[in-house]
Short mmCIF file of C-alpha atoms in Angstrom, two decimals:
data_model
loop_
_atom_site.label_atom_id
_atom_site.label_comp_id
_atom_site.label_asym_id
_atom_site.label_seq_id
_atom_site.Cartn_x
_atom_site.Cartn_y
_atom_site.Cartn_z
CA MET V 88 0.00 0.00 0.00
CA ARG V 89 1.36 3.36 -1.01
CA ARG V 90 2.14 5.62 1.88
CA ALA V 91 0.23 8.91 2.02
CA THR V 92 2.74 11.72 1.73
CA SER V 93 0.83 14.78 0.52
CA MET V 94 -0.88 17.08 2.99
CA PHE V 95 -4.21 16.51 1.25
CA SER V 96 -4.04 12.73 1.59
CA ARG V 97 -2.82 12.97 5.18
CA THR V 98 -5.61 15.39 6.11
CA LEU V 99 -8.20 13.23 4.38
CA TRP V 100 -6.93 10.08 6.08
CA PHE V 101 -6.97 11.86 9.45
CA LEU V 102 -10.54 13.10 9.02
CA ALA V 103 -11.70 9.72 7.70
CA SER V 104 -10.02 7.91 10.59
CA VAL V 105 -11.67 10.22 13.12
CA LEU V 106 -15.08 9.69 11.51
CA VAL V 107 -14.68 5.90 11.32
CA VAL V 108 -13.53 5.76 14.94
CA TYR V 109 -16.50 7.93 15.90
CA GLN V 110 -18.85 5.53 14.10
CA LEU V 111 -17.25 2.53 15.82
CA VAL V 112 -17.51 4.20 19.22
CA SER V 113 -21.15 5.06 18.49
CA TYR V 114 -21.85 1.44 17.58
CA VAL V 115 -20.13 0.15 20.73
CA ALA V 116 -22.07 2.64 22.84
CA PHE V 117 -25.31 1.67 21.07
CA TYR V 118 -24.57 -2.02 21.66
CA ASN V 119 -23.50 -1.67 25.31
CA TYR V 120 -26.09 0.83 26.50
CA LEU V 121 -29.11 0.01 24.33
CA LEU V 122 -28.96 -3.24 22.40
CA GLU V 123 -27.37 -5.46 25.07
CA PRO V 124 -29.72 -4.32 27.88
CA THR V 125 -32.68 -4.77 25.51
CA VAL V 126 -31.65 -8.33 24.67
CA LYS V 127 -31.16 -9.11 28.35
CA GLN V 128 -34.60 -7.74 29.12
CA ILE V 129 -36.13 -9.83 26.32
CA SER V 130 -34.31 -12.92 27.61
CA HIS V 131 -35.66 -12.26 31.11
CA LEU V 132 -39.25 -11.83 29.89
CA LEU V 133 -39.09 -14.91 27.69
CA ALA V 134 -37.63 -16.97 30.52
CA ASN V 135 -40.42 -15.80 32.85
CA GLN V 136 -43.03 -16.86 30.33
CA VAL V 137 -41.42 -20.30 30.07
CA LYS V 138 -41.44 -20.55 33.87
CA LEU V 139 -45.16 -19.70 33.95
CA ILE V 140 -45.91 -22.42 31.41
CA PHE V 141 -43.60 -25.00 33.06
CA PRO V 142 -43.51 -24.14 36.77
CA ALA V 143 -42.10 -27.56 37.69
CA GLN V 144 -39.51 -29.88 36.29
CA ARG V 145 -41.44 -31.98 33.84
CA ASP V 146 -41.05 -33.38 30.37
CA GLY V 147 -43.69 -33.93 27.71
CA MET V 148 -46.62 -32.09 26.14
CA LEU V 149 -49.24 -30.13 28.02
CA PRO V 150 -52.91 -31.10 27.80
CA ASP V 151 -54.76 -29.59 24.85
CA GLU V 152 -56.83 -27.38 27.16
CA ALA V 153 -53.65 -25.99 28.78
CA GLU V 154 -52.09 -25.28 25.42
CA ALA V 155 -55.21 -23.43 24.33
CA LEU V 156 -55.20 -21.33 27.48
CA VAL V 157 -51.49 -20.55 27.02
CA TYR V 158 -52.12 -19.44 23.45
CA LEU V 159 -55.06 -17.25 24.40
CA ALA V 160 -53.16 -15.63 27.25
CA THR V 161 -49.74 -15.17 25.68
CA GLY V 162 -49.94 -16.02 21.97
CA ILE V 163 -47.35 -18.78 22.46
CA ASP V 164 -47.74 -22.03 20.50
CA ILE V 165 -46.43 -25.32 21.90
CA TYR V 166 -45.21 -27.87 19.33
CA SER V 167 -43.47 -31.20 19.29
CA GLN V 168 -40.22 -31.55 17.33
CA GLY V 169 -41.96 -32.67 14.17
CA GLU V 170 -44.68 -30.05 14.39
CA ALA V 171 -42.12 -27.31 15.06
CA GLU V 172 -40.14 -28.23 11.97
CA GLN V 173 -43.33 -28.05 9.89
CA HIS V 174 -44.12 -24.57 11.23
CA GLY V 175 -40.73 -22.94 10.46
CA LEU V 176 -38.14 -24.24 12.89
CA LYS V 177 -35.97 -25.47 10.00
CA THR V 178 -35.49 -21.92 8.70
CA ALA V 179 -34.76 -20.46 12.12
CA LYS V 180 -31.16 -19.66 13.08
CA ARG V 181 -29.41 -19.99 16.38
CA TYR V 182 -28.85 -16.78 18.36
CA GLN V 183 -26.08 -17.69 20.80
CA TYR V 184 -26.21 -14.55 22.98
CA LEU V 185 -29.98 -14.86 23.44
CA GLU V 186 -29.64 -18.61 24.07
CA GLU V 187 -27.05 -18.06 26.79
CA GLY V 188 -29.21 -15.46 28.51
CA ILE V 189 -32.36 -17.63 28.53
CA SER V 190 -30.38 -20.70 29.65
CA GLU V 191 -29.01 -18.72 32.59
CA GLU V 192 -32.48 -17.51 33.53
CA LEU V 193 -33.96 -21.03 33.32
CA GLY V 194 -31.09 -22.67 35.16
CA GLY V 195 -30.33 -25.21 32.41
CA ALA V 196 -29.28 -25.68 28.82
CA ALA V 197 -32.04 -24.26 26.63
CA LYS V 198 -32.10 -24.16 22.84
CA VAL V 199 -33.05 -20.88 21.19
CA ARG V 200 -33.67 -20.24 17.51
CA VAL V 201 -34.75 -16.99 15.80
CA GLU V 202 -37.02 -16.92 12.75
CA ILE V 203 -37.57 -13.72 10.79
CA GLN V 204 -40.82 -13.20 8.91
CA ASP V 205 -42.81 -9.98 9.06
CA HIS V 206 -41.70 -9.92 12.66
CA TYR V 207 -39.36 -11.87 14.89
CA ILE V 208 -40.32 -15.35 16.12
CA ILE V 209 -38.39 -16.92 18.98
CA TRP V 210 -38.26 -20.70 19.23
CA ILE V 211 -37.35 -21.99 22.70
CA GLN V 212 -36.76 -25.55 23.84
CA PRO V 213 -36.62 -25.20 27.67
CA PRO V 214 -34.64 -27.56 29.87
CA GLN V 215 -37.92 -28.31 31.75
CA ALA V 216 -39.41 -29.85 28.56
CA SER V 217 -36.69 -31.02 26.24
CA THR V 218 -39.09 -32.69 23.79
CA ILE V 219 -41.17 -29.64 22.88
CA TRP V 220 -40.66 -26.21 21.33
CA LEU V 221 -42.30 -22.96 22.31
CA ARG V 222 -43.04 -20.58 19.44
CA VAL V 223 -43.01 -17.02 20.81
CA PRO V 224 -43.98 -14.27 18.29
CA LEU V 225 -42.52 -10.83 18.99
CA THR V 226 -45.01 -8.85 16.96
CA GLU V 227 -43.85 -5.48 18.25
CA ILE V 228 -40.26 -5.93 17.02
CA ASP V 229 -40.05 -5.60 13.24
CA ASP V 230 -36.92 -6.24 11.18
CA ASP V 231 -37.76 -3.07 9.29
CA ASP V 232 -37.19 -1.15 12.52
CA ILE V 233 -33.49 -2.03 12.49
CA GLN V 234 -32.65 -2.01 8.76
CA PRO V 235 -33.46 1.71 8.30
CA LEU V 236 -31.19 2.50 11.25
CA MET V 237 -28.24 0.68 9.62
CA PHE V 238 -29.07 2.30 6.29
CA TYR V 239 -29.19 5.77 7.81
CA LEU V 240 -25.91 5.19 9.65
CA SER V 241 -24.24 4.04 6.42
CA VAL V 242 -25.59 7.01 4.47
CA LEU V 243 -24.48 9.34 7.26
CA LEU V 244 -20.97 7.86 7.14
CA VAL V 245 -20.73 8.23 3.35
CA VAL V 246 -22.03 11.81 3.43
CA THR V 247 -19.67 12.71 6.26
CA LEU V 248 -16.68 11.19 4.43
CA PHE V 249 -17.61 13.13 1.29
CA ALA V 250 -17.85 16.31 3.33
CA ALA V 251 -14.42 15.55 4.82
CA TRP V 252 -12.98 15.05 1.32
CA ARG V 253 -14.57 18.30 0.16
CA PHE V 254 -13.23 20.16 3.19
CA ALA V 255 -9.70 18.77 2.70
CA ARG V 256 -9.85 19.62 -1.01
CA GLN V 257 -10.83 23.22 -0.32
CA LEU V 258 -8.21 23.48 2.43
CA MET V 259 -5.36 22.13 0.27
CA ARG V 260 -6.14 23.94 -3.01
CA PRO V 261 -4.44 27.24 -2.00
CA LEU V 262 -1.39 25.25 -0.82
CA GLU V 263 -1.21 23.43 -4.16
CA GLU V 264 -1.29 26.77 -5.98
CA LEU V 265 1.47 28.02 -3.68
CA GLU V 266 3.52 24.91 -4.44
CA ALA V 267 3.09 25.40 -8.20
CA GLY V 268 4.05 29.06 -7.84
CA ALA V 269 7.15 28.21 -5.78
CA ILE V 270 8.26 25.66 -8.42
CA ALA V 271 7.82 28.27 -11.15
CA VAL V 272 9.84 30.85 -9.20
CA ALA V 273 12.58 28.27 -8.58
CA ARG V 274 12.83 27.81 -12.34
CA GLY V 275 13.05 31.53 -12.95
CA GLN V 276 9.45 31.88 -14.11
CA PHE V 277 7.31 34.40 -12.29
CA PRO V 278 3.54 33.76 -12.43
CA ASP V 279 0.85 36.36 -11.92
CA ALA V 280 -0.18 37.13 -8.37
CA LEU V 281 -2.00 34.19 -6.79
CA ASN V 282 -5.53 34.58 -5.52
CA GLU V 283 -5.71 35.13 -1.77
CA GLN V 284 -8.19 32.51 -0.59
CA GLY V 285 -8.69 30.06 2.23
CA SER V 286 -8.14 30.65 5.92
CA ARG V 287 -6.63 33.82 7.34
CA GLU V 288 -3.20 32.18 7.68
CA LEU V 289 -3.29 30.95 4.07
CA ARG V 290 -4.30 34.40 2.81
CA ARG V 291 -1.39 35.94 4.69
CA LEU V 292 0.98 33.30 3.33
CA THR V 293 -0.25 33.87 -0.23
CA ARG V 294 0.10 37.63 0.15
CA SER V 295 3.67 37.21 1.44
CA PHE V 296 4.51 34.84 -1.44
CA ASN V 297 3.16 37.29 -4.03
CA HIS V 298 5.25 40.05 -2.48
CA MET V 299 8.35 37.84 -2.42
CA SER V 300 7.85 36.73 -6.03
CA HIS V 301 7.43 40.32 -7.19
CA SER V 302 10.52 41.43 -5.28
CA ILE V 303 12.67 38.60 -6.69
CA LYS V 304 11.47 39.36 -10.21
CA GLU V 305 12.38 43.04 -9.85
CA LEU V 306 15.75 42.12 -8.33
CA ILE V 307 16.63 39.78 -11.20
CA GLU V 308 15.51 42.32 -13.79
CA GLU V 309 17.62 45.01 -12.15
CA ARG V 310 20.61 42.63 -11.93
CA ASN V 311 20.34 41.67 -15.59
CA LEU V 312 19.99 45.31 -16.59
CA MET V 313 22.98 46.29 -14.46
CA MET V 314 25.16 43.48 -15.86
CA ALA V 315 24.15 44.37 -19.40
CA GLY V 316 25.12 47.98 -18.73
CA VAL V 317 28.38 47.00 -17.03
CA SER V 318 29.23 44.66 -19.88
CA HIS V 319 28.57 47.38 -22.44
CA ASP V 320 30.43 50.04 -20.48
CA LEU V 321 33.47 47.77 -20.05
CA ARG V 322 33.62 46.44 -23.60
CA THR V 323 33.49 49.93 -25.11
CA PRO V 324 36.82 51.16 -23.62
CA LEU V 325 38.33 47.72 -24.25
CA THR V 326 37.46 48.07 -27.91
CA ARG V 327 39.03 51.54 -27.99
CA ILE V 328 42.18 50.16 -26.35
CA ARG V 329 42.33 47.36 -28.93
CA LEU V 330 41.99 49.92 -31.73
CA ALA V 331 44.72 52.01 -30.13
CA THR V 332 47.08 49.01 -30.04
CA GLU V 333 46.66 48.62 -33.78
CA MET V 334 48.27 52.04 -34.20
CA MET V 335 51.36 51.10 -32.19
CA SER V 336 54.64 50.78 -34.03
CA SER V 337 56.18 47.43 -34.86
CA ARG V 338 58.90 48.06 -32.26
CA GLU V 339 56.19 47.71 -29.58
CA GLU V 340 54.85 44.39 -30.88
CA GLY V 341 55.47 42.60 -27.56
CA LEU V 342 53.58 45.25 -25.61
CA LYS V 343 50.80 45.14 -28.17
CA GLU V 344 50.39 41.37 -27.75
CA SER V 345 50.42 41.68 -23.98
CA ILE V 346 47.68 44.33 -24.05
CA ASN V 347 45.55 42.28 -26.46
CA ALA V 348 45.95 39.22 -24.22
CA ASP V 349 44.74 41.24 -21.24
CA ILE V 350 41.79 42.47 -23.30
CA ASP V 351 40.87 38.90 -24.28
CA GLU V 352 41.10 37.75 -20.67
CA THR V 353 38.93 40.65 -19.54
CA ASN V 354 36.32 39.83 -22.20
CA ALA V 355 36.38 36.20 -21.07
CA ILE V 356 35.84 37.25 -17.45
CA ILE V 357 32.89 39.43 -18.49
CA ASP V 358 31.41 36.48 -20.39
CA GLN V 359 31.79 34.30 -17.30
CA PHE V 360 30.04 36.88 -15.16
CA ILE V 361 27.12 36.95 -17.59
CA ASP V 362 27.02 33.14 -17.76
CA TYR V 363 26.95 32.83 -13.99
CA ILE V 364 24.12 35.31 -13.41
CA ARG V 365 21.99 33.94 -16.24
CA PRO V 366 18.68 32.87 -14.58
CA ALA V 367 17.66 29.22 -14.64
CA GLY V 368 14.33 29.99 -16.26
CA SER V 369 15.99 31.26 -19.43
CA VAL V 370 17.16 27.78 -20.48
CA GLU V 371 14.95 25.32 -22.31
CA THR V 372 15.74 21.63 -22.38
CA ARG V 373 15.28 19.18 -25.25
CA PRO V 374 16.42 15.60 -25.93
CA ILE V 375 19.90 15.43 -27.49
CA ASP V 376 22.49 12.73 -28.16
CA LEU V 377 24.93 13.34 -25.32
CA THR V 378 27.50 11.00 -26.88
CA GLN V 379 27.66 13.09 -30.03
CA LEU V 380 27.73 16.36 -28.07
CA ILE V 381 30.71 15.22 -25.96
CA HIS V 382 32.53 13.99 -29.06
CA ASP V 383 32.02 17.26 -30.96
CA VAL V 384 33.00 19.53 -28.05
CA LEU V 385 36.09 17.60 -27.00
CA LEU V 386 37.22 17.19 -30.62
CA LEU V 387 37.66 20.97 -30.75
CA GLN V 388 39.60 20.85 -27.48
CA GLY V 389 41.92 18.25 -29.03
CA GLU V 390 42.97 20.80 -31.60
CA GLN V 391 44.47 22.92 -28.78
CA ASP V 392 47.38 20.60 -27.89
CA LEU V 393 45.23 18.53 -25.50
CA GLU V 394 45.52 14.75 -25.70
CA LEU V 395 42.05 13.20 -25.46
CA GLU V 396 40.83 9.75 -24.50
CA LEU V 397 37.14 9.10 -25.15
CA ALA V 398 35.26 6.18 -23.59
CA LEU V 399 31.81 6.76 -25.04
CA PRO V 400 28.99 4.28 -25.75
CA PRO V 401 28.74 3.23 -29.40
CA GLU V 402 25.00 3.93 -29.44
CA ALA V 403 23.21 7.24 -28.96
CA VAL V 404 22.45 8.28 -25.37
CA LEU V 405 19.44 10.61 -25.39
CA VAL V 406 19.38 13.07 -22.50
CA GLU V 407 16.92 15.92 -21.96
CA CYS V 408 19.10 18.96 -21.33
CA HIS V 409 20.11 22.40 -22.50
CA PRO V 410 22.79 21.78 -25.18
CA LEU V 411 24.49 25.17 -24.80
CA GLY V 412 24.71 24.69 -21.04
CA LEU V 413 26.38 21.28 -21.33
CA ARG V 414 28.77 22.66 -23.97
CA ARG V 415 29.74 25.33 -21.48
CA VAL V 416 30.30 22.64 -18.81
CA LEU V 417 32.63 20.64 -21.07
CA ASN V 418 34.50 23.73 -22.28
CA ASN V 419 34.99 25.01 -18.74
CA LEU V 420 36.31 21.67 -17.47
CA CYS V 421 38.70 21.20 -20.39
CA GLY V 422 39.74 24.86 -20.28
CA ASN V 423 40.51 24.65 -16.56
CA ALA V 424 42.48 21.45 -17.05
CA GLN V 425 44.59 23.02 -19.81
CA ARG V 426 45.03 26.29 -17.93
CA TYR V 427 46.51 24.53 -14.93
CA GLY V 428 48.99 22.36 -16.77
CA ALA V 429 47.05 19.26 -17.83
CA ARG V 430 48.04 17.63 -21.12
CA ARG V 431 45.71 14.62 -21.08
CA VAL V 432 41.95 14.56 -20.59
CA GLN V 433 39.75 11.49 -20.48
CA ALA V 434 35.96 11.58 -20.93
CA GLU V 435 33.88 8.56 -19.95
CA LEU V 436 30.09 8.32 -20.34
CA ARG V 437 27.90 5.61 -18.84
CA ASP V 438 24.17 5.05 -19.23
CA ASP V 439 22.64 3.83 -15.94
CA GLY V 440 19.05 3.59 -17.22
CA HIS V 441 17.31 6.64 -15.76
CA TRP V 442 20.61 8.48 -15.21
CA VAL V 443 23.84 9.12 -17.13
CA ARG V 444 27.25 9.41 -15.50
CA LEU V 445 29.94 11.60 -17.08
CA ARG V 446 33.50 11.44 -15.74
CA ILE V 447 36.13 13.99 -16.84
CA SER V 448 39.69 13.19 -15.70
CA ASP V 449 42.96 15.06 -16.29
CA ASP V 450 46.63 14.69 -15.38
CA GLY V 451 47.03 18.15 -13.90
CA PRO V 452 48.06 19.05 -10.35
CA GLY V 453 44.57 18.31 -9.00
CA ILE V 454 42.81 19.91 -6.04
CA PRO V 455 43.28 19.06 -2.35
CA GLU V 456 40.29 17.21 -0.93
CA ALA V 457 39.80 19.90 1.71
CA ASP V 458 39.07 22.41 -1.09
CA TYR V 459 36.46 20.39 -2.98
CA GLN V 460 33.52 22.39 -1.64
CA ARG V 461 35.42 25.65 -1.67
CA VAL V 462 36.24 25.64 -5.40
CA LEU V 463 32.56 25.23 -6.30
CA ARG V 464 31.79 28.64 -4.82
CA PRO V 465 32.06 31.69 -7.10
CA PHE V 466 35.10 34.00 -7.11
CA THR V 467 37.33 31.39 -5.47
CA GLN V 468 40.97 32.43 -5.60
CA GLY V 469 44.16 31.11 -4.05
CA ASN V 470 46.71 28.41 -4.74
CA GLN V 471 44.78 25.75 -2.88
CA ALA V 472 41.89 26.40 -5.22
CA ARG V 473 44.21 25.83 -8.21
CA THR V 474 43.18 29.14 -9.72
CA GLY V 475 46.25 30.62 -11.27
CA GLY V 476 44.20 33.27 -13.05
CA GLY V 477 40.72 34.17 -14.31
CA SER V 478 37.66 35.08 -12.34
CA GLY V 479 37.27 31.94 -10.25
CA LEU V 480 33.88 31.21 -11.82
CA GLY V 481 34.75 28.17 -13.97
CA LEU V 482 33.76 25.38 -11.60
CA ALA V 483 31.03 27.51 -10.01
CA ILE V 484 29.35 27.83 -13.42
CA VAL V 485 29.69 24.07 -13.93
CA ALA V 486 28.07 23.39 -10.56
CA LYS V 487 25.24 25.82 -11.26
CA ILE V 488 24.44 24.33 -14.70
CA VAL V 489 24.48 20.80 -13.27
CA ALA V 490 22.12 21.88 -10.46
CA GLN V 491 19.79 23.48 -13.03
CA HIS V 492 19.58 20.07 -14.71
CA HIS V 493 18.70 18.38 -11.35
CA GLY V 494 22.05 16.60 -11.41
CA THR V 495 24.88 16.09 -8.96
CA LEU V 496 28.59 16.93 -9.16
CA ARG V 497 31.43 15.22 -7.32
CA LEU V 498 35.15 16.00 -7.30
CA GLY V 499 37.86 13.42 -6.74
CA VAL V 500 41.32 12.19 -7.76
CA SER V 501 41.83 10.78 -11.25
CA ASP V 502 43.91 7.73 -12.13
CA TRP V 503 46.70 10.17 -13.15
CA ASN V 504 46.58 11.91 -9.74
CA GLY V 505 44.87 14.87 -11.35
CA LEU V 506 41.32 16.13 -10.99
CA LEU V 507 38.30 13.90 -11.48
CA VAL V 508 34.91 15.54 -12.06
CA GLU V 509 31.93 13.17 -12.01
CA ILE V 510 28.59 14.53 -13.18
CA ARG V 511 25.33 12.59 -12.79
CA LEU V 512 22.35 13.80 -14.82
CA PRO V 513 18.77 12.50 -15.17
CA LYS V 514 17.89 11.39 -18.70
CA GLN V 515 14.51 13.14 -18.35
CA GLN V 516 14.07 16.34 -16.41
CA PRO V 517 11.55 16.02 -13.54
CA LEU V 518 8.39 18.12 -13.69
CA GLU V 519 9.05 19.53 -10.23
CA TRP V 520 11.75 19.85 -7.62
CA VAL V 521 12.03 16.61 -5.67
CA ASP V 522 13.50 15.71 -2.28
#
């Protein structure tokens, strides 16, 4: 049985359990305080009637005149075994609780059977006369008096359970809308303001969420606008400097190359800044052949004096992802490896069914284990972070893109004592953020 995990199912199960327990307690109370005393009283009255008919210990039939008087006075028929079976004893069923009560009242083992026609008929074989049966009609107790009660109780339970379902549905609907809105905001998509409905606490929560969503949207828009302006304002003087270097004399060729290299590095840093602040909602995923993508990207890296070893599946491995984002991941990892002295890079791809596992290994100096978490943060600098230059955003961008794809990233030591980067990605992107 699947475990109830959502708040709606838990609330519904709680309300249903309370209602079912209430019904059970009501039935127990009805049985203990009404039905059981009634049955005891009936047993007592029936036993008293038997005692009036058979005041002494005797066996056998009464005289015909006595039977007639008993019938006129009480409506009780007295039959032998054969006559009783002809008049309905065969269809009667044993009622153990009633039998035990009458036997206790009569001081011996009596047999009691219950026949249901338009009304209840009690058949009693008393210990005082074990060869005869008394047929006692209970004309005031009708089976139809009990069946409507059970029907009404069942209908009441169904209606109450439906009302509980309706109540839980209405209670959870604003929370479901809040959940959908939170998922959209996490993906960088900002929905319209949610309707404030439900209880006072839910209305306050919805109002706070709408305010938060609006504030985050404005903050991201301002950040993107600021970065676009900064990028433009920085690239303009860099372009003028590059144009100025073209006018330098040939005797200053070394200085010219140094300035152009600094300009290229500055442009690369600006590009990394823009890549890092790009919101997650701006990327759209689609199924691609990850094997072919890795082959194409690393083939270009091999043209830059980087020895490559590819361990890729021969067949296509379809993964739902953002192709440009994964290209950036591969370029950053290979670029970092080459920047810090690596000459060999190995790429290995495995298909684990619902997941793919990509391992990028190099023969560079590697990263100390104590710095694994540190280098994944942006703007990490220092020798122990193996950042000999740049902005310190390379691995941070990789970690962010992998997280946007609901994947995981792990750093380790390669077989060449260099850096090992293992990336695990789902083959299909989940519809929502999962635990």
